[in-house]
Amino acid sequence: MTGSEGMEPRDLASRWEDAIHGRSAPGEVEALRRELARAGRLAEFEAQAEAAAAVRGLASRHQAPETLRQYAASLGAGGGASRNLWWAAVGGALAASLVLAVGAQLLWDRAGRPGEPFAAVAKEAQAEFQRAGLEREPSQSRARELARLQRWFEPRVNFRPLVFFPGNEETSLEGARVGLAEGVKVASFLYKWQGKPLVLVVFPAQGSPAWVSMPERKWVASRTGDLTVSVWRRGKYIYSLAGDVPAEKLRDLARSITPPDEKFDS
Amino acid sequence: MPRPNRTRFLRELETHVDGAYNFARWLTGGSDEAEDLVHDALARALAHWNQYTPGTQMKSWLFTIVRRTFLNRLRRGKYEVNSSEYPENEELLTMESQGADPMRLPIGLLRRDLDAALGTLPEAQRSLVLLADLEELSLEEIAGVMEIPVGTVKSRLWRARHLLRQKLAGYEEA
């Protein structure tokens, strides 16, 4: 059918869409233009084509940031079988032991047996450590600049985590990821200490009734298998640092992570 | 029907990250928000990868997830964007109702002007124009992404371009 008589306007529109996007058969465009001209509607349709061409030729095309590309690439890397080398030190055994350890008895506790709020946060930190370890690419952002990572978190977790430790010669900042604890988004910073993964989780204290009641500053640590988890609170944030690291070392690091005048109860 | 293959799925998904990000950027207006949105959309796509039918349009499938994720967040008040929706029971416009368009686009139209004019369109109209003219999806694919009938896509797209031209004419006057 080439004539416009008896043809629904939508048919013309569909054909015109194909024409202006180069999806028409040869000769179809000219035939269509003749039809439209006979119907006195060519200018109207050309105006549509002009707007489409302006968008196609001028509208900004935003390139995906490298972090997003890396994330997408990591989804397919290894077909789901391989684990990121960054976490190789964790090992499958530790990951498996963590599955069993979540909620298990806390074996080491410098400040006495931690209260319920501390245990709840430690449990979430353990789970977050485990989740990160099981990801092929644990970092969602590989930026290593602390200020940049803090800005990166703001739109993702609705707060800017207050952290004062950009890393040093012994402990490097490797990236960050958004974690989930009790259904609340939390900020996880990924460090490495002497090649061993360390996860710092920053919780908004108001995020859960279990967290709100946590006392200010008190620092506790617990050890389960190869994993040490420390927990402390500073104002509106609760921090948890977890890794296969001696508790004393975690304590030193914790002092660097929160403001310099921080004094831990112990 | 070909069997779903996760590796092939992920490889193809990766090729659409730029397009998905661009769409998300136009939806949200911000780079961090767009990155976060696509991140979530990719995770959702991966979670439902076996629902994808090999050989069909992955690009429009992913765009559908991006837009659904965006609208869910919008309803939760996460974004402050121009999100005017079409009124309920809107009578579909016919092509004739638009009439001829006597305006000419400004000669030497600048990208910033076009971007600004696009940015002022209501979200649904902006999405239609972008999907049709920047991403060059077919009307059927756009209908899938926008979750409206093809006929509605045609009439709304027509009106969206008309509105865009009006806004661009305004830039010339300015």
Coordinates of C-alpha atoms in Angstrom, one line a residue:
Chain A
M1 CA 0.0 0.0 0.0
T2 CA 1.5 3.3 -1.0
G3 CA -1.4 5.8 -1.0
S4 CA -2.3 7.6 2.2
E5 CA -6.0 7.4 1.5
G6 CA -7.6 5.1 4.0
M7 CA -4.4 4.7 5.9
E8 CA -4.5 5.4 9.6
P9 CA -2.2 8.2 10.7
R10 CA -0.3 5.8 12.9
D11 CA 0.8 3.8 9.9
L12 CA 2.3 6.9 8.4
A13 CA 4.0 7.7 11.7
S14 CA 5.5 4.2 12.0
R15 CA 6.8 4.4 8.5
W16 CA 8.2 7.8 9.0
E17 CA 10.0 6.6 12.2
D18 CA 11.6 3.9 10.2
A19 CA 12.5 6.3 7.5
I20 CA 14.2 8.9 9.7
H21 CA 16.2 6.2 11.5
G22 CA 17.4 4.6 8.4
R23 CA 15.3 1.4 8.8
S24 CA 13.3 1.8 5.5
A25 CA 13.8 -0.1 2.3
P26 CA 15.3 1.8 -0.6
G27 CA 12.8 3.9 -2.3
E28 CA 10.4 3.9 0.6
V29 CA 11.4 7.3 1.9
E30 CA 10.8 9.1 -1.4
A31 CA 7.5 7.3 -1.8
L32 CA 6.5 8.3 1.7
R33 CA 7.5 11.9 1.1
R34 CA 5.3 12.0 -2.0
E35 CA 2.4 10.6 0.0
L36 CA 2.8 13.2 2.7
A37 CA 3.2 16.0 0.3
R38 CA -0.1 15.0 -1.4
A39 CA -1.8 14.9 2.0
G40 CA -0.4 18.4 2.8
R41 CA 1.5 17.0 5.9
L42 CA 5.1 16.9 4.8
A43 CA 6.2 19.9 6.7
E44 CA 4.7 18.5 9.9
F45 CA 6.6 15.2 9.5
E46 CA 9.8 16.9 8.5
A47 CA 9.7 18.9 11.7
Q48 CA 9.7 15.6 13.5
A49 CA 12.7 14.4 11.5
E50 CA 14.5 17.6 12.2
A51 CA 14.0 17.3 16.0
A52 CA 15.1 13.7 15.8
A53 CA 18.3 14.6 13.9
A54 CA 19.1 17.4 16.3
V55 CA 18.9 14.9 19.2
R56 CA 20.9 12.3 17.4
G57 CA 23.6 14.7 16.4
L58 CA 23.9 16.9 19.4
A59 CA 22.6 15.4 22.6
S60 CA 25.3 14.5 25.0
R61 CA 26.3 10.9 25.3
H62 CA 27.7 10.2 28.8
Q63 CA 30.4 7.6 29.0
A64 CA 30.2 5.1 31.9
P65 CA 32.8 5.8 34.5
E66 CA 35.7 3.3 34.7
T67 CA 34.5 2.0 38.1
L68 CA 31.2 1.0 36.6
R69 CA 32.9 -0.7 33.6
Q70 CA 35.1 -2.6 36.0
Y71 CA 32.1 -3.7 38.0
A72 CA 30.3 -4.9 34.9
A73 CA 33.5 -6.7 33.7
S74 CA 33.9 -8.3 37.1
L75 CA 30.5 -9.9 36.8
G76 CA 31.6 -11.9 33.9
A77 CA 35.2 -12.5 34.8
G78 CA 35.9 -16.2 35.3
G79 CA 32.3 -17.2 34.6
G80 CA 31.5 -17.1 38.3
A81 CA 34.2 -19.6 39.3
S82 CA 37.2 -17.5 40.2
R83 CA 37.7 -15.2 43.1
N84 CA 39.5 -11.9 43.1
L85 CA 43.2 -12.2 43.9
W86 CA 42.9 -9.4 46.4
W87 CA 40.9 -11.7 48.6
A88 CA 42.9 -14.8 47.9
A89 CA 44.6 -14.4 51.2
V90 CA 41.2 -14.9 52.8
G91 CA 40.9 -18.4 51.4
G92 CA 37.9 -20.6 51.0
A93 CA 38.4 -22.1 54.4
L94 CA 38.0 -18.8 56.1
A95 CA 35.0 -17.9 54.1
A96 CA 33.5 -21.2 55.0
S97 CA 34.4 -20.8 58.6
L98 CA 32.7 -17.4 58.6
V99 CA 29.5 -18.9 57.5
L100 CA 29.6 -21.1 60.5
A101 CA 30.9 -18.3 62.7
V102 CA 28.2 -15.7 62.1
G103 CA 26.3 -15.5 65.4
A104 CA 28.7 -17.9 67.0
Q105 CA 30.3 -17.5 70.4
L106 CA 32.8 -14.6 70.7
L107 CA 36.0 -16.1 71.8
W108 CA 38.2 -13.1 72.6
D109 CA 37.1 -9.9 74.2
R110 CA 39.5 -7.5 75.6
A111 CA 37.0 -5.3 77.4
G112 CA 35.0 -8.2 78.8
R113 CA 32.1 -9.9 77.1
P114 CA 30.6 -7.4 74.7
G115 CA 27.0 -6.4 75.2
E116 CA 24.2 -7.2 72.8
P117 CA 24.6 -4.0 70.6
F118 CA 28.3 -4.8 70.1
A119 CA 27.7 -8.4 69.3
A120 CA 25.0 -7.4 66.8
V121 CA 27.4 -5.0 65.0
A122 CA 30.2 -7.5 65.1
K123 CA 28.0 -10.1 63.5
E124 CA 27.0 -7.7 60.7
A125 CA 30.7 -6.8 60.2
Q126 CA 31.6 -10.5 60.0
A127 CA 28.9 -11.0 57.4
E128 CA 30.1 -8.0 55.4
F129 CA 33.7 -9.3 55.5
Q130 CA 32.5 -12.6 54.3
R131 CA 30.3 -11.1 51.5
A132 CA 33.2 -8.9 50.3
G133 CA 35.5 -11.9 50.3
L134 CA 33.1 -14.0 48.2
E135 CA 32.8 -11.3 45.5
R136 CA 34.9 -11.6 42.5
E137 CA 35.6 -7.9 42.7
P138 CA 35.0 -6.7 46.3
S139 CA 35.5 -3.0 45.5
Q140 CA 32.7 -1.1 43.9
S141 CA 35.0 1.9 43.8
R142 CA 38.7 1.3 43.4
A143 CA 39.6 4.9 44.3
R144 CA 42.4 5.0 46.8
E145 CA 41.9 8.6 48.0
L146 CA 40.0 8.8 51.2
A147 CA 38.3 12.1 50.5
R148 CA 37.1 10.8 47.1
L149 CA 35.7 7.7 48.6
Q150 CA 33.9 9.6 51.2
R151 CA 32.3 11.7 48.5
W152 CA 31.5 8.5 46.6
F153 CA 29.5 7.2 49.5
E154 CA 27.3 10.2 50.1
P155 CA 24.7 9.6 47.4
R156 CA 24.9 5.8 48.0
V157 CA 24.4 5.5 51.7
N158 CA 22.9 8.9 52.4
F159 CA 25.8 10.0 54.7
R160 CA 29.5 10.8 54.4
P161 CA 31.4 8.4 56.6
L162 CA 33.8 10.2 59.0
V163 CA 37.1 8.4 58.6
F164 CA 40.5 9.8 59.2
F165 CA 42.8 7.1 58.0
P166 CA 44.0 7.3 54.3
G167 CA 46.3 4.4 54.8
N168 CA 50.1 4.3 55.3
E169 CA 53.1 2.2 54.3
E170 CA 51.9 -0.8 56.2
T171 CA 48.2 -0.5 55.6
S172 CA 46.9 0.5 52.2
L173 CA 43.4 1.8 51.2
E174 CA 42.2 -0.4 48.4
G175 CA 38.6 0.8 47.6
A176 CA 35.1 0.8 49.0
R177 CA 31.8 -0.9 48.7
V178 CA 28.3 -0.4 49.9
G179 CA 27.3 -3.0 52.4
L180 CA 24.0 -3.9 53.9
A181 CA 23.4 -4.5 57.6
E182 CA 19.9 -5.2 59.0
G183 CA 18.6 -3.8 55.7
V184 CA 20.5 -0.5 56.2
K185 CA 23.1 0.6 53.7
V186 CA 26.5 0.9 55.4
A187 CA 29.9 2.2 54.1
S188 CA 32.7 -0.4 53.8
F189 CA 36.3 0.7 53.3
L190 CA 38.6 -2.0 52.1
Y191 CA 42.2 -1.9 53.4
K192 CA 45.1 -4.3 53.3
W193 CA 47.4 -4.8 56.2
Q194 CA 50.6 -6.7 55.3
G195 CA 48.7 -8.2 52.4
K196 CA 45.7 -9.3 54.4
P197 CA 42.3 -7.9 53.7
L198 CA 40.8 -5.6 56.3
V199 CA 37.2 -4.3 56.2
L200 CA 36.2 -1.2 58.0
V201 CA 32.4 -0.9 58.1
V202 CA 30.8 2.5 59.1
F203 CA 27.2 2.2 60.4
P204 CA 24.9 5.1 60.9
A205 CA 24.1 4.8 64.6
Q206 CA 20.4 5.8 64.0
G207 CA 20.1 3.1 61.4
S208 CA 18.8 0.4 63.7
P209 CA 17.3 0.2 67.2
A210 CA 20.0 -2.2 68.1
W211 CA 22.7 0.3 67.2
V212 CA 21.2 3.4 68.8
S213 CA 21.7 2.0 72.3
M214 CA 25.4 1.4 71.8
P215 CA 27.6 3.3 74.3
E216 CA 29.9 6.0 73.0
R217 CA 33.5 5.2 72.3
K218 CA 33.7 1.8 74.1
W219 CA 36.0 -0.4 72.1
V220 CA 35.6 -4.2 72.1
A221 CA 37.1 -6.9 70.0
S222 CA 36.4 -10.5 69.5
R223 CA 38.1 -13.3 67.7
T224 CA 36.5 -16.1 65.8
G225 CA 38.8 -18.6 64.0
D226 CA 41.2 -16.4 62.0
L227 CA 39.1 -13.3 62.2
T228 CA 39.3 -10.5 64.7
V229 CA 36.4 -8.0 64.8
S230 CA 36.6 -4.8 66.7
V231 CA 33.7 -2.4 67.3
W232 CA 33.5 1.1 68.7
R233 CA 31.2 4.1 68.5
R234 CA 32.0 7.7 67.8
G235 CA 29.1 10.1 67.9
K236 CA 26.6 9.3 65.2
Y237 CA 28.7 6.6 63.7
I238 CA 29.6 3.1 64.7
Y239 CA 32.7 1.5 63.4
S240 CA 33.8 -2.1 63.0
L241 CA 37.1 -3.2 61.7
A242 CA 37.5 -6.8 60.8
G243 CA 40.5 -8.9 59.5
D244 CA 42.9 -11.6 60.2
V245 CA 45.0 -9.2 62.3
P246 CA 46.0 -9.2 65.9
A247 CA 43.6 -7.3 68.1
E248 CA 46.4 -4.9 69.3
K249 CA 47.0 -4.0 65.7
L250 CA 43.3 -3.4 65.1
R251 CA 43.2 -1.2 68.1
D252 CA 46.1 0.9 66.8
L253 CA 44.3 1.2 63.4
A254 CA 41.1 2.1 65.1
R255 CA 42.8 5.1 66.8
S256 CA 43.8 6.3 63.4
I257 CA 40.4 5.8 61.8
T258 CA 38.5 8.0 64.2
P259 CA 39.6 11.5 65.2
P260 CA 43.0 11.9 66.8
D261 CA 41.7 12.9 70.2
E262 CA 39.7 9.7 70.4
K263 CA 40.3 7.8 73.7
F264 CA 39.1 4.2 73.8
D265 CA 37.6 2.7 76.9
S266 CA 39.1 -0.7 77.4
Chain B
M1 CA 14.8 -21.3 21.6
P2 CA 18.5 -21.1 22.5
R3 CA 19.4 -22.1 26.0
P4 CA 20.4 -19.2 28.4
N5 CA 24.2 -19.1 28.9
R6 CA 25.4 -17.1 31.8
T7 CA 28.8 -16.3 30.4
R8 CA 27.4 -15.2 27.1
F9 CA 24.7 -13.2 28.9
L10 CA 27.3 -11.4 31.0
R11 CA 29.5 -10.7 28.0
E12 CA 26.6 -9.1 26.2
L13 CA 25.4 -7.2 29.2
E14 CA 28.8 -5.6 29.5
T15 CA 28.5 -4.1 26.0
H16 CA 25.4 -2.1 27.1
V17 CA 26.9 -0.5 30.1
D18 CA 27.7 2.8 28.3
G19 CA 24.1 3.0 26.9
A20 CA 22.6 2.2 30.2
Y21 CA 24.7 4.7 32.0
N22 CA 23.9 7.4 29.5
F23 CA 20.2 6.7 29.9
A24 CA 20.5 6.7 33.6
R25 CA 22.4 10.0 33.5
W26 CA 19.7 11.6 31.6
L27 CA 17.1 10.2 34.0
T28 CA 18.8 11.3 37.2
G29 CA 20.8 14.3 36.0
G30 CA 23.8 13.4 38.1
S31 CA 26.8 11.2 37.6
D32 CA 26.9 9.6 41.0
E33 CA 23.2 8.9 41.0
A34 CA 23.5 7.4 37.5
E35 CA 26.4 5.2 38.4
D36 CA 24.5 4.0 41.5
L37 CA 21.3 3.4 39.4
V38 CA 23.1 1.3 36.8
H39 CA 25.0 -0.5 39.5
D40 CA 21.7 -1.6 40.9
A41 CA 20.2 -2.3 37.5
L42 CA 23.2 -4.6 36.6
A43 CA 22.8 -6.4 39.9
R44 CA 19.1 -6.9 39.2
A45 CA 19.8 -8.0 35.6
L46 CA 22.3 -10.6 36.9
A47 CA 19.8 -11.8 39.5
H48 CA 17.3 -12.4 36.8
W49 CA 19.6 -13.4 34.0
N50 CA 17.8 -16.7 33.3
Q51 CA 14.6 -14.7 32.5
Y52 CA 16.4 -13.1 29.6
T53 CA 15.6 -14.8 26.3
P54 CA 18.7 -15.2 24.2
G55 CA 18.5 -13.6 20.8
T56 CA 16.1 -10.9 22.0
Q57 CA 17.0 -7.2 22.6
M58 CA 19.2 -7.1 25.7
K59 CA 19.6 -3.4 25.3
S60 CA 16.0 -2.6 25.7
W61 CA 15.7 -5.3 28.4
L62 CA 18.4 -3.6 30.4
F63 CA 16.9 -0.1 29.8
T64 CA 13.6 -1.4 31.2
I65 CA 15.4 -2.5 34.4
V66 CA 17.2 0.9 34.6
R67 CA 13.9 2.8 34.2
R68 CA 12.0 0.6 36.6
T69 CA 14.7 1.0 39.2
F70 CA 14.7 4.8 38.6
L71 CA 10.9 5.0 39.1
N72 CA 11.0 2.9 42.2
R73 CA 13.6 5.3 43.7
L74 CA 11.7 8.3 42.5
R75 CA 8.6 7.1 44.3
R76 CA 10.7 6.8 47.5
G77 CA 11.7 10.4 47.1
K78 CA 15.4 9.7 46.3
Y79 CA 15.5 12.1 43.4
E80 CA 14.4 15.6 42.8
V81 CA 13.8 15.6 39.1
N82 CA 11.2 16.9 36.7
S83 CA 9.0 13.8 36.7
S84 CA 5.7 15.1 35.4
E85 CA 3.5 12.2 34.4
Y86 CA 0.8 12.1 31.8
P87 CA -2.7 12.7 33.2
E88 CA -4.9 9.7 33.8
N89 CA -7.2 8.8 31.0
E90 CA -5.4 11.0 28.7
E91 CA -6.9 10.8 25.2
L92 CA -4.2 9.8 22.8
L93 CA -3.3 12.5 20.5
T94 CA -3.7 11.9 16.8
M95 CA -1.0 13.1 14.4
E96 CA -3.4 15.7 13.0
S97 CA -4.0 17.3 16.4
Q98 CA -0.5 18.6 16.4
G99 CA -0.9 20.5 13.2
A100 CA 1.9 21.7 11.1
D101 CA 5.0 22.9 12.8
P102 CA 6.1 26.1 11.2
M103 CA 9.1 26.7 13.5
R104 CA 12.6 26.1 12.3
L105 CA 15.3 24.9 14.6
P106 CA 17.9 27.6 15.2
I107 CA 20.8 27.5 12.8
G108 CA 24.0 26.8 14.7
L109 CA 22.1 25.1 17.5
L110 CA 24.6 24.3 20.3
R111 CA 24.8 21.1 22.3
R112 CA 24.4 22.9 25.5
D113 CA 21.1 24.4 24.3
L114 CA 19.8 21.0 23.1
D115 CA 20.9 19.4 26.4
A116 CA 19.2 22.1 28.4
A117 CA 16.0 21.9 26.4
L118 CA 15.9 18.1 26.7
G119 CA 16.6 18.4 30.4
T120 CA 13.4 20.5 30.8
L121 CA 11.1 17.9 29.3
P122 CA 9.1 15.8 31.7
E123 CA 10.9 12.5 32.4
A124 CA 8.6 10.4 30.3
Q125 CA 8.9 12.7 27.2
R126 CA 12.6 13.0 27.6
S127 CA 13.0 9.2 27.8
L128 CA 10.9 8.7 24.7
V129 CA 13.0 11.1 22.7
L130 CA 16.2 9.7 24.0
L131 CA 15.2 6.1 23.4
A132 CA 14.0 6.9 19.9
D133 CA 16.5 9.4 18.6
L134 CA 19.7 8.9 20.6
E135 CA 19.5 5.1 21.3
E136 CA 17.5 4.5 18.1
L137 CA 15.3 1.8 19.6
S138 CA 12.3 0.7 17.5
L139 CA 8.8 1.7 18.5
E140 CA 8.2 -1.8 19.8
E141 CA 11.3 -1.7 21.9
I142 CA 10.5 1.7 23.3
A143 CA 7.0 0.4 24.2
G144 CA 8.7 -2.4 26.2
V145 CA 11.0 0.0 28.1
M146 CA 8.3 2.5 28.8
E147 CA 5.7 -0.2 29.4
I148 CA 3.0 1.5 27.3
P149 CA 1.3 0.4 24.0
V150 CA 3.1 1.1 20.7
G151 CA 0.3 3.4 19.7
T152 CA 0.8 5.5 22.8
V153 CA 4.6 5.6 22.1
K154 CA 3.9 7.1 18.7
S155 CA 1.6 9.8 19.8
R156 CA 3.6 10.7 22.9
L157 CA 6.9 10.7 21.0
W158 CA 5.3 13.0 18.4
R159 CA 4.2 15.4 21.1
A160 CA 7.6 15.2 22.9
R161 CA 9.5 16.2 19.8
H162 CA 7.0 19.0 19.2
L163 CA 7.6 20.3 22.7
L164 CA 11.3 20.0 22.2
R165 CA 11.2 22.1 19.1
Q166 CA 9.2 24.8 20.9
K167 CA 11.8 24.9 23.7
L168 CA 14.6 25.1 21.2
A169 CA 12.9 28.0 19.4
G170 CA 12.9 29.7 22.7
Y171 CA 16.7 29.3 23.0
E172 CA 17.0 31.1 19.6
E173 CA 15.0 34.0 20.8
A174 CA 17.1 34.2 24.0

